[in-house]
Amino acid sequence: MKIIAIGRNYAEHAKELNNPVPGVPVIFMKPDTALLRENKAFYHPDFSEDIHHEIEVVLKISKEGKNISEKFAPNYFEEIALGVDFTARDIQARHKEKGLPWELAKSFDNSAPVSVFVPKSKFADLKNLNFRLDVNGETRQQGNTSYMLFSFEYIIAFVSKYITLKKGDLIFTGTPAGVAKVSIGDRLEGYLEDEKMLDFYVK
């Protein structure tokens, strides 16, 4: 399986990092070794002084597809989850300054905690999903899928033009504003429509 992630999919997040709002999806990937499941602790790596949290809705691809049309895209995922795209912001900044890819800042081990997946049928409207991240009991990020620049369907169609999607692939669909540094001892709790999906510590 592969992890495909969408950058800058919420305009306010793009602005908070002084990035232009994109006209097409910004795509990057994480290896399967980035996955962190079952609310296991995230161990802060020693190669970065500035790890940021980015809470996202995650899609799980349910069947193989290539050149999927937007209208048929809903047939290619049945479950969703919450995930955190941990980003080494200091490493990313150094790479961006030199015009280099930022894989090292995004793809390190355990940089993609993911909750259990739940059926998408559980939710009345996927285009109006509330989600949030609390750190030490305080809400840091709050988002709603209605504010996405590119919908779930558009993302699936766009990615599948270039990369064949296979069963079990995960798509991180972008983060809202409010990203910030995490520190050892922090407790991160992620909620999807007020249901707690993530609850783990930084060690």
Coordinates of N, CA and C in Angstrom, one line a residue:
M1 N 0.8 -1.2 0.0 CA 0.0 0.0 0.0 C 0.9 1.3 0.0
K2 N 0.3 2.3 -0.4 CA 1.0 3.6 -0.4 C 0.1 4.7 0.3
I3 N 0.8 5.7 0.7 CA 0.1 6.8 1.4 C 0.3 8.0 0.5
I4 N -0.8 8.6 0.0 CA -0.7 9.8 -0.9 C -1.3 10.9 -0.1
A5 N -0.7 12.0 0.0 CA -1.1 13.2 0.8 C -1.3 14.4 -0.1
I6 N -2.3 15.2 0.3 CA -2.6 16.4 -0.4 C -2.2 17.6 0.4
G7 N -1.3 18.5 -0.1 CA -0.9 19.7 0.6 C -1.7 20.9 0.2
R8 N -1.8 21.8 1.2 CA -2.5 23.1 0.9 C -3.9 23.0 0.4
N9 N -4.7 22.0 0.9 CA -6.1 21.9 0.4 C -7.1 22.7 1.2
Y10 N -6.6 23.5 2.2 CA -7.5 24.4 2.9 C -6.8 25.8 2.8
A11 N -7.5 26.8 2.2 CA -6.9 28.0 1.9 C -6.2 28.7 3.1
E12 N -6.9 28.6 4.3 CA -6.3 29.3 5.4 C -5.0 28.7 5.9
H13 N -4.9 27.4 5.7 CA -3.6 26.7 6.0 C -2.5 27.2 5.1
A14 N -2.8 27.3 3.8 CA -1.8 27.7 2.9 C -1.4 29.1 3.2
K15 N -2.3 30.0 3.6 CA -2.0 31.4 4.0 C -1.1 31.4 5.3
E16 N -1.4 30.6 6.3 CA -0.7 30.7 7.5 C 0.8 30.3 7.3
L17 N 1.1 29.5 6.3 CA 2.5 29.2 6.0 C 3.1 30.0 4.9
N18 N 2.3 31.1 4.5 CA 2.8 32.0 3.4 C 3.0 31.3 2.1
N19 N 2.1 30.3 1.8 CA 2.2 29.6 0.6 C 1.0 30.0 -0.3
P20 N 1.3 30.1 -1.6 CA 0.1 30.4 -2.5 C -1.0 29.4 -2.5
V21 N -2.2 29.8 -2.7 CA -3.3 28.9 -2.8 C -3.2 28.2 -4.1
P22 N -3.1 26.8 -4.1 CA -2.9 26.1 -5.4 C -4.1 26.1 -6.3
G23 N -3.8 26.0 -7.6 CA -4.8 25.8 -8.6 C -5.1 24.4 -8.9
V24 N -4.2 23.5 -8.6 CA -4.3 22.1 -8.7 C -3.8 21.4 -7.5
P25 N -4.2 20.2 -7.1 CA -3.7 19.6 -5.9 C -2.2 19.5 -5.9
V26 N -1.7 19.7 -4.7 CA -0.2 19.5 -4.4 C -0.1 18.1 -3.8
I27 N 0.7 17.3 -4.4 CA 0.7 15.9 -4.0 C 2.1 15.5 -3.5
F28 N 2.1 14.8 -2.4 CA 3.4 14.2 -1.9 C 3.0 12.8 -1.4
M29 N 4.0 12.0 -1.1 CA 3.8 10.6 -0.6 C 4.6 10.3 0.6
K30 N 4.0 9.4 1.4 CA 4.7 8.8 2.5 C 4.9 7.3 2.4
P31 N 5.9 6.7 2.9 CA 6.1 5.2 2.8 C 5.2 4.5 3.8
D32 N 5.0 3.2 3.6 CA 4.2 2.5 4.6 C 4.8 2.5 6.0
T33 N 6.1 2.7 6.1 CA 6.8 2.8 7.4 C 6.4 4.1 8.2
A34 N 5.7 5.0 7.5 CA 5.3 6.2 8.2 C 4.0 5.9 9.1
L35 N 3.3 4.8 8.8 CA 2.1 4.5 9.5 C 2.3 4.3 11.0
L36 N 1.4 4.9 11.8 CA 1.4 4.6 13.3 C 0.0 4.4 13.6
R37 N -0.3 3.2 14.1 CA -1.7 2.7 14.4 C -1.9 2.5 15.9
E38 N -3.2 2.3 16.2 CA -3.7 1.8 17.5 C -3.3 2.8 18.6
N39 N -3.2 4.1 18.2 CA -3.0 5.2 19.2 C -1.7 5.0 20.0
K40 N -0.7 4.3 19.3 CA 0.6 4.2 19.9 C 1.3 5.5 20.0
A41 N 2.2 5.7 21.0 CA 2.9 6.9 21.2 C 3.7 7.3 20.0
F42 N 3.8 8.6 19.7 CA 4.7 9.1 18.7 C 6.0 9.6 19.4
Y43 N 7.1 9.0 19.0 CA 8.4 9.3 19.6 C 9.0 10.4 18.8
H44 N 9.2 11.6 19.5 CA 9.8 12.8 18.8 C 11.2 12.5 18.3
P45 N 11.4 12.6 17.0 CA 12.7 12.3 16.4 C 13.7 13.3 16.8
D46 N 15.0 12.9 16.9 CA 16.0 13.8 17.4 C 16.6 14.7 16.2
F47 N 16.2 14.4 15.0 CA 16.7 15.2 13.9 C 15.9 16.5 13.6
S48 N 14.9 16.8 14.4 CA 14.1 18.0 14.1 C 13.8 18.7 15.5
E49 N 13.8 20.0 15.4 CA 13.4 20.8 16.6 C 12.0 21.4 16.5
D50 N 11.4 21.0 15.4 CA 10.1 21.7 15.1 C 9.1 20.8 14.3
I51 N 8.7 19.8 15.0 CA 7.7 18.9 14.4 C 6.3 19.5 14.6
H52 N 5.5 19.6 13.5 CA 4.2 20.2 13.6 C 3.1 19.1 13.4
H53 N 2.0 19.3 14.0 CA 0.8 18.4 13.8 C 0.0 19.0 12.6
E54 N -0.6 18.1 11.8 CA -1.5 18.5 10.8 C -2.6 17.4 10.8
I55 N -3.8 17.7 11.3 CA -4.9 16.8 11.4 C -5.6 16.7 10.0
E56 N -6.0 15.5 9.6 CA -6.6 15.3 8.3 C -7.6 14.2 8.3
V57 N -8.6 14.3 7.4 CA -9.5 13.2 7.1 C -8.7 12.3 6.1
V58 N -8.8 11.0 6.3 CA -8.1 10.0 5.5 C -9.1 9.1 4.8
L59 N -8.9 8.9 3.5 CA -9.7 7.9 2.7 C -8.9 6.6 2.6
K60 N -9.7 5.5 2.6 CA -9.0 4.2 2.3 C -9.6 3.7 1.0
I61 N -8.7 3.5 0.0 CA -9.2 3.1 -1.3 C -9.6 1.6 -1.2
S62 N -10.8 1.3 -1.9 CA -11.4 0.0 -1.7 C -11.3 -0.9 -2.9
K63 N -10.8 -0.3 -4.1 CA -10.6 -1.1 -5.2 C -9.7 -0.4 -6.2
E64 N -9.0 -1.2 -7.1 CA -8.1 -0.6 -8.0 C -8.7 0.3 -9.0
G65 N -8.1 1.4 -9.4 CA -8.6 2.3 -10.4 C -7.6 3.2 -11.0
K66 N -7.8 3.4 -12.3 CA -6.9 4.3 -13.1 C -7.8 5.2 -13.9
N67 N -7.4 6.5 -14.0 CA -8.2 7.4 -14.8 C -9.6 7.4 -14.4
I68 N -9.9 7.5 -13.1 CA -11.2 7.4 -12.5 C -11.9 8.8 -12.8
S69 N -13.1 8.7 -13.3 CA -13.9 10.0 -13.5 C -14.4 10.5 -12.1
E70 N -14.6 11.8 -12.0 CA -15.0 12.3 -10.7 C -16.4 11.8 -10.3
K71 N -17.3 11.6 -11.2 CA -18.6 11.1 -10.9 C -18.6 9.7 -10.3
F72 N -17.6 8.9 -10.7 CA -17.5 7.5 -10.2 C -16.5 7.4 -9.0
A73 N -15.9 8.4 -8.6 CA -14.9 8.4 -7.5 C -15.5 7.9 -6.2
P74 N -16.7 8.2 -5.9 CA -17.3 7.7 -4.6 C -17.3 6.2 -4.5
N75 N -17.3 5.5 -5.6 CA -17.3 4.0 -5.6 C -15.9 3.4 -5.3
Y76 N -14.9 4.3 -5.1 CA -13.5 3.8 -4.8 C -13.1 3.9 -3.4
F77 N -14.0 4.4 -2.5 CA -13.7 4.3 -1.1 C -14.9 4.1 -0.3
E78 N -14.8 3.3 0.7 CA -16.0 2.9 1.6 C -15.8 3.4 3.0
E79 N -14.5 3.7 3.4 CA -14.2 4.0 4.8 C -13.3 5.2 4.9
I80 N -13.5 5.9 6.0 CA -12.7 7.1 6.3 C -12.1 7.0 7.7
A81 N -11.1 7.8 8.0 CA -10.5 7.8 9.3 C -9.9 9.2 9.5
L82 N -9.3 9.4 10.7 CA -8.6 10.6 11.0 C -7.1 10.3 11.0
G83 N -6.3 11.2 10.5 CA -4.8 11.0 10.6 C -4.1 12.2 10.9
V84 N -2.9 12.1 11.3 CA -2.0 13.3 11.6 C -0.8 13.2 10.6
D85 N -0.6 14.2 9.9 CA 0.6 14.3 9.0 C 1.6 15.1 9.8
F86 N 2.5 14.4 10.5 CA 3.6 15.1 11.2 C 4.6 15.6 10.2
T87 N 5.0 16.8 10.4 CA 5.9 17.5 9.5 C 7.1 18.1 10.2
A88 N 8.3 17.8 9.8 CA 9.5 18.4 10.4 C 9.6 19.8 9.7
R89 N 9.0 20.8 10.3 CA 8.9 22.1 9.6 C 10.3 22.7 9.4
D90 N 11.2 22.5 10.3 CA 12.6 23.1 10.1 C 13.3 22.5 8.9
I91 N 13.1 21.2 8.7 CA 13.7 20.5 7.6 C 13.0 20.9 6.3
Q92 N 11.7 21.0 6.4 CA 10.9 21.4 5.2 C 11.3 22.8 4.7
A93 N 11.5 23.7 5.7 CA 11.9 25.1 5.3 C 13.2 25.1 4.6
R94 N 14.2 24.3 5.1 CA 15.5 24.3 4.5 C 15.5 23.8 3.1
H95 N 14.6 22.8 2.9 CA 14.5 22.2 1.5 C 13.8 23.1 0.6
K96 N 12.8 23.8 1.1 CA 12.0 24.7 0.2 C 12.9 25.9 -0.2
E97 N 13.7 26.4 0.7 CA 14.6 27.5 0.3 C 15.5 27.1 -0.9
K98 N 15.9 25.9 -1.0 CA 16.8 25.5 -2.0 C 16.0 24.8 -3.2
G99 N 14.7 24.9 -3.2 CA 13.9 24.3 -4.2 C 14.0 22.8 -4.3
L100 N 14.2 22.2 -3.2 CA 14.4 20.7 -3.2 C 13.1 20.0 -2.7
P101 N 12.9 18.8 -3.0 CA 11.7 18.0 -2.5 C 11.8 18.0 -1.0
W102 N 10.6 17.9 -0.4 CA 10.6 17.9 1.1 C 10.2 16.5 1.7
E103 N 10.6 15.5 1.0 CA 10.2 14.1 1.5 C 10.8 13.8 2.9
L104 N 12.0 14.3 3.2 CA 12.6 14.0 4.5 C 11.8 14.6 5.6
A105 N 11.1 15.7 5.3 CA 10.3 16.4 6.3 C 8.9 15.8 6.6
K106 N 8.5 14.9 5.6 CA 7.2 14.4 5.6 C 7.1 12.9 5.8
S107 N 8.2 12.2 5.4 CA 8.1 10.7 5.2 C 8.8 9.9 6.2
F108 N 9.3 10.5 7.3 CA 10.0 9.8 8.3 C 9.1 8.7 9.0
D109 N 9.8 7.8 9.7 CA 9.0 6.7 10.4 C 8.0 7.3 11.4
N110 N 6.8 6.7 11.4 CA 5.7 7.0 12.3 C 5.2 8.5 12.2
S111 N 5.4 9.0 11.0 CA 4.9 10.4 10.7 C 3.5 10.5 10.3
A112 N 2.8 9.3 10.3 CA 1.4 9.3 9.8 C 0.6 8.4 10.8
P113 N 0.3 8.9 12.0 CA -0.7 8.2 12.8 C -2.1 8.2 12.2
V114 N -2.7 7.1 12.2 CA -4.1 6.9 11.6 C -5.0 6.2 12.6
S115 N -6.2 6.7 12.7 CA -7.2 6.0 13.6 C -7.8 4.8 13.0
V116 N -8.7 4.2 13.7 CA -9.4 3.1 13.0 C -10.3 3.7 11.9
F117 N -10.6 2.9 10.9 CA -11.5 3.3 9.8 C -12.9 3.0 10.2
V118 N -13.8 3.9 9.7 CA -15.2 3.7 9.9 C -16.0 3.8 8.6
P119 N -17.1 3.2 8.4 CA -17.8 3.3 7.2 C -18.2 4.7 6.8
K120 N -18.0 5.1 5.6 CA -18.5 6.5 5.2 C -20.0 6.6 5.3
S121 N -20.7 5.5 5.2 CA -22.2 5.5 5.3 C -22.6 6.0 6.7
K122 N -21.7 6.0 7.6 CA -22.1 6.5 9.0 C -22.4 8.0 9.0
F123 N -21.9 8.7 8.0 CA -22.0 10.2 8.0 C -23.0 10.6 6.9
A124 N -23.9 11.6 7.3 CA -25.0 12.0 6.4 C -24.4 12.8 5.2
D125 N -23.3 13.5 5.4 CA -22.8 14.4 4.3 C -21.3 14.5 4.4
L126 N -20.6 13.8 3.5 CA -19.1 13.8 3.5 C -18.6 15.2 3.2
K127 N -19.4 16.0 2.5 CA -19.0 17.4 2.1 C -19.2 18.4 3.3
N128 N -19.7 17.9 4.4 CA -19.9 18.8 5.6 C -19.5 18.0 6.8
L129 N -18.2 17.6 6.9 CA -17.7 16.8 8.0 C -16.9 17.7 8.9
N130 N -17.3 17.8 10.2 CA -16.5 18.5 11.2 C -15.4 17.6 11.7
F131 N -14.2 18.1 11.9 CA -13.1 17.4 12.6 C -12.2 18.4 13.3
R132 N -11.5 17.9 14.3 CA -10.7 18.8 15.1 C -9.5 18.0 15.8
L133 N -8.5 18.8 16.2 CA -7.4 18.2 17.0 C -7.3 19.0 18.2
D134 N -7.3 18.3 19.4 CA -7.1 19.0 20.7 C -5.7 18.6 21.1
V135 N -4.9 19.5 21.6 CA -3.6 19.2 22.2 C -3.6 19.6 23.7
N136 N -3.4 18.7 24.6 CA -3.5 18.9 26.0 C -4.8 19.6 26.4
G137 N -5.9 19.1 25.8 CA -7.3 19.6 26.1 C -7.7 20.9 25.5
E138 N -6.8 21.5 24.7 CA -7.2 22.7 24.0 C -7.3 22.5 22.5
T139 N -8.3 23.0 21.9 CA -8.5 22.8 20.4 C -7.5 23.6 19.7
R140 N -6.7 23.0 18.9 CA -5.6 23.6 18.1 C -6.1 23.8 16.6
Q141 N -6.7 22.7 16.1 CA -7.1 22.8 14.7 C -8.6 22.4 14.6
Q142 N -9.4 23.1 13.8 CA -10.8 22.8 13.6 C -11.1 23.0 12.1
G143 N -11.6 21.9 11.6 CA -11.9 22.0 10.1 C -13.2 21.4 9.7
N144 N -13.7 21.7 8.5 CA -14.9 21.1 8.0 C -14.6 20.9 6.5
T145 N -15.0 19.7 6.0 CA -14.6 19.3 4.6 C -15.3 20.3 3.6
S146 N -16.2 21.1 4.0 CA -16.8 22.0 3.0 C -15.8 23.1 2.6
Y147 N -14.8 23.3 3.4 CA -13.8 24.3 3.1 C -12.6 23.8 2.3
M148 N -12.7 22.5 1.9 CA -11.6 21.9 1.1 C -11.6 22.6 -0.3
L149 N -10.4 22.9 -0.8 CA -10.3 23.5 -2.2 C -10.6 22.4 -3.2
F150 N -10.2 21.2 -2.9 CA -10.5 20.0 -3.8 C -11.2 18.9 -3.1
S151 N -12.3 18.5 -3.6 CA -13.2 17.5 -2.9 C -12.5 16.1 -2.9
F152 N -13.1 15.2 -2.1 CA -12.6 13.8 -2.1 C -12.7 13.3 -3.5
E153 N -13.8 13.6 -4.2 CA -13.9 13.0 -5.6 C -12.9 13.6 -6.6
Y154 N -12.7 14.9 -6.5 CA -11.7 15.5 -7.4 C -10.3 15.0 -7.1
I155 N -10.0 14.8 -5.8 CA -8.6 14.3 -5.5 C -8.4 12.9 -6.1
I156 N -9.4 12.0 -5.9 CA -9.3 10.6 -6.4 C -9.1 10.7 -7.9
A157 N -10.0 11.5 -8.6 CA -9.9 11.6 -10.0 C -8.5 12.1 -10.5
F158 N -8.1 13.2 -9.8 CA -6.8 13.8 -10.2 C -5.6 12.8 -10.0
V159 N -5.5 12.3 -8.8 CA -4.4 11.4 -8.5 C -4.4 10.2 -9.5
S160 N -5.6 9.6 -9.8 CA -5.6 8.4 -10.6 C -5.2 8.6 -12.0
K161 N -5.1 9.9 -12.5 CA -4.6 10.2 -13.8 C -3.1 9.8 -13.9
Y162 N -2.4 10.0 -12.8 CA -1.0 9.9 -12.7 C -0.6 8.6 -12.1
I163 N -1.3 8.2 -11.0 CA -0.9 7.0 -10.2 C -2.1 6.1 -10.0
T164 N -1.9 4.8 -10.4 CA -2.9 3.8 -10.2 C -3.2 3.7 -8.7
L165 N -4.5 3.8 -8.4 CA -4.9 3.6 -7.0 C -5.2 2.1 -6.8
K166 N -4.7 1.6 -5.7 CA -4.9 0.1 -5.4 C -5.6 0.0 -4.0
K167 N -6.3 -1.1 -3.9 CA -7.0 -1.4 -2.6 C -6.1 -1.3 -1.5
G168 N -6.5 -0.6 -0.4 CA -5.7 -0.4 0.8 C -4.9 0.9 0.8
D169 N -4.7 1.5 -0.4 CA -4.0 2.8 -0.4 C -4.8 3.8 0.5
L170 N -4.0 4.7 1.1 CA -4.6 5.8 1.9 C -4.3 7.1 1.3
I171 N -5.3 8.0 1.4 CA -5.2 9.4 0.9 C -5.5 10.3 2.1
F172 N -4.4 11.1 2.5 CA -4.6 12.2 3.4 C -5.1 13.4 2.6
T173 N -6.2 14.0 3.0 CA -6.9 14.9 2.2 C -6.6 16.4 2.5
G174 N -5.7 16.7 3.4 CA -5.3 18.1 3.7 C -5.7 18.5 5.0
T175 N -5.0 19.5 5.5 CA -5.2 20.0 6.9 C -5.7 21.4 6.9
P176 N -6.6 21.7 7.9 CA -7.0 23.1 8.1 C -5.9 24.0 8.8
A177 N -6.2 25.2 9.0 CA -5.3 26.1 9.7 C -5.1 25.7 11.2
G178 N -4.0 26.2 11.8 CA -3.8 25.9 13.2 C -2.7 25.0 13.5
V179 N -1.9 24.6 12.5 CA -0.8 23.7 12.7 C 0.2 24.4 13.7
A180 N 0.8 23.5 14.5 CA 1.7 24.1 15.5 C 2.7 23.0 16.0
K181 N 3.7 23.4 16.7 CA 4.7 22.5 17.2 C 4.2 21.6 18.3
V182 N 4.7 20.3 18.2 CA 4.4 19.4 19.3 C 5.6 19.3 20.2
S183 N 5.4 18.9 21.5 CA 6.5 18.8 22.4 C 6.3 17.4 23.1
I184 N 7.4 16.9 23.6 CA 7.4 15.7 24.4 C 6.4 15.9 25.6
G185 N 5.5 15.0 25.8 CA 4.6 15.1 26.9 C 3.2 15.5 26.4
D186 N 3.1 16.0 25.2 CA 1.8 16.5 24.7 C 0.8 15.3 24.5
R187 N -0.4 15.5 24.7 CA -1.5 14.5 24.4 C -2.3 15.1 23.3
L188 N -2.4 14.3 22.2 CA -3.2 14.6 21.0 C -4.4 13.8 20.9
E189 N -5.6 14.5 20.8 CA -6.9 13.9 20.6 C -7.6 14.4 19.4
G190 N -7.9 13.5 18.5 CA -8.6 13.8 17.3 C -10.0 13.4 17.2
Y191 N -10.9 14.3 16.8 CA -12.3 14.0 16.8 C -12.9 14.2 15.4
L192 N -13.8 13.3 15.0 CA -14.5 13.3 13.8 C -16.0 13.4 14.1
E193 N -16.6 14.5 13.9 CA -18.0 14.8 14.3 C -18.2 14.4 15.7
D194 N -17.3 14.9 16.6 CA -17.4 14.7 18.0 C -17.1 13.3 18.5
E195 N -16.8 12.4 17.6 CA -16.4 11.1 18.1 C -14.9 11.0 18.2
K196 N -14.4 10.7 19.3 CA -12.9 10.6 19.5 C -12.3 9.5 18.7
M197 N -11.4 9.8 17.8 CA -10.8 8.8 16.9 C -9.3 8.6 17.2
L198 N -8.7 9.6 17.7 CA -7.3 9.5 18.0 C -7.0 10.0 19.4
D199 N -6.1 9.3 20.1 CA -5.8 9.7 21.5 C -4.4 9.1 21.8
F200 N -3.4 9.9 21.7 CA -2.0 9.4 21.9 C -1.1 10.5 22.4
Y201 N 0.1 10.1 22.9 CA 1.0 11.0 23.5 C 2.3 11.1 22.6
V202 N 2.9 12.3 22.7 CA 4.3 12.5 22.2 C 5.3 12.1 23.3
K203 N 6.2 11.3 23.0 CA 7.2 10.9 23.9 C 8.6 11.2 23.4

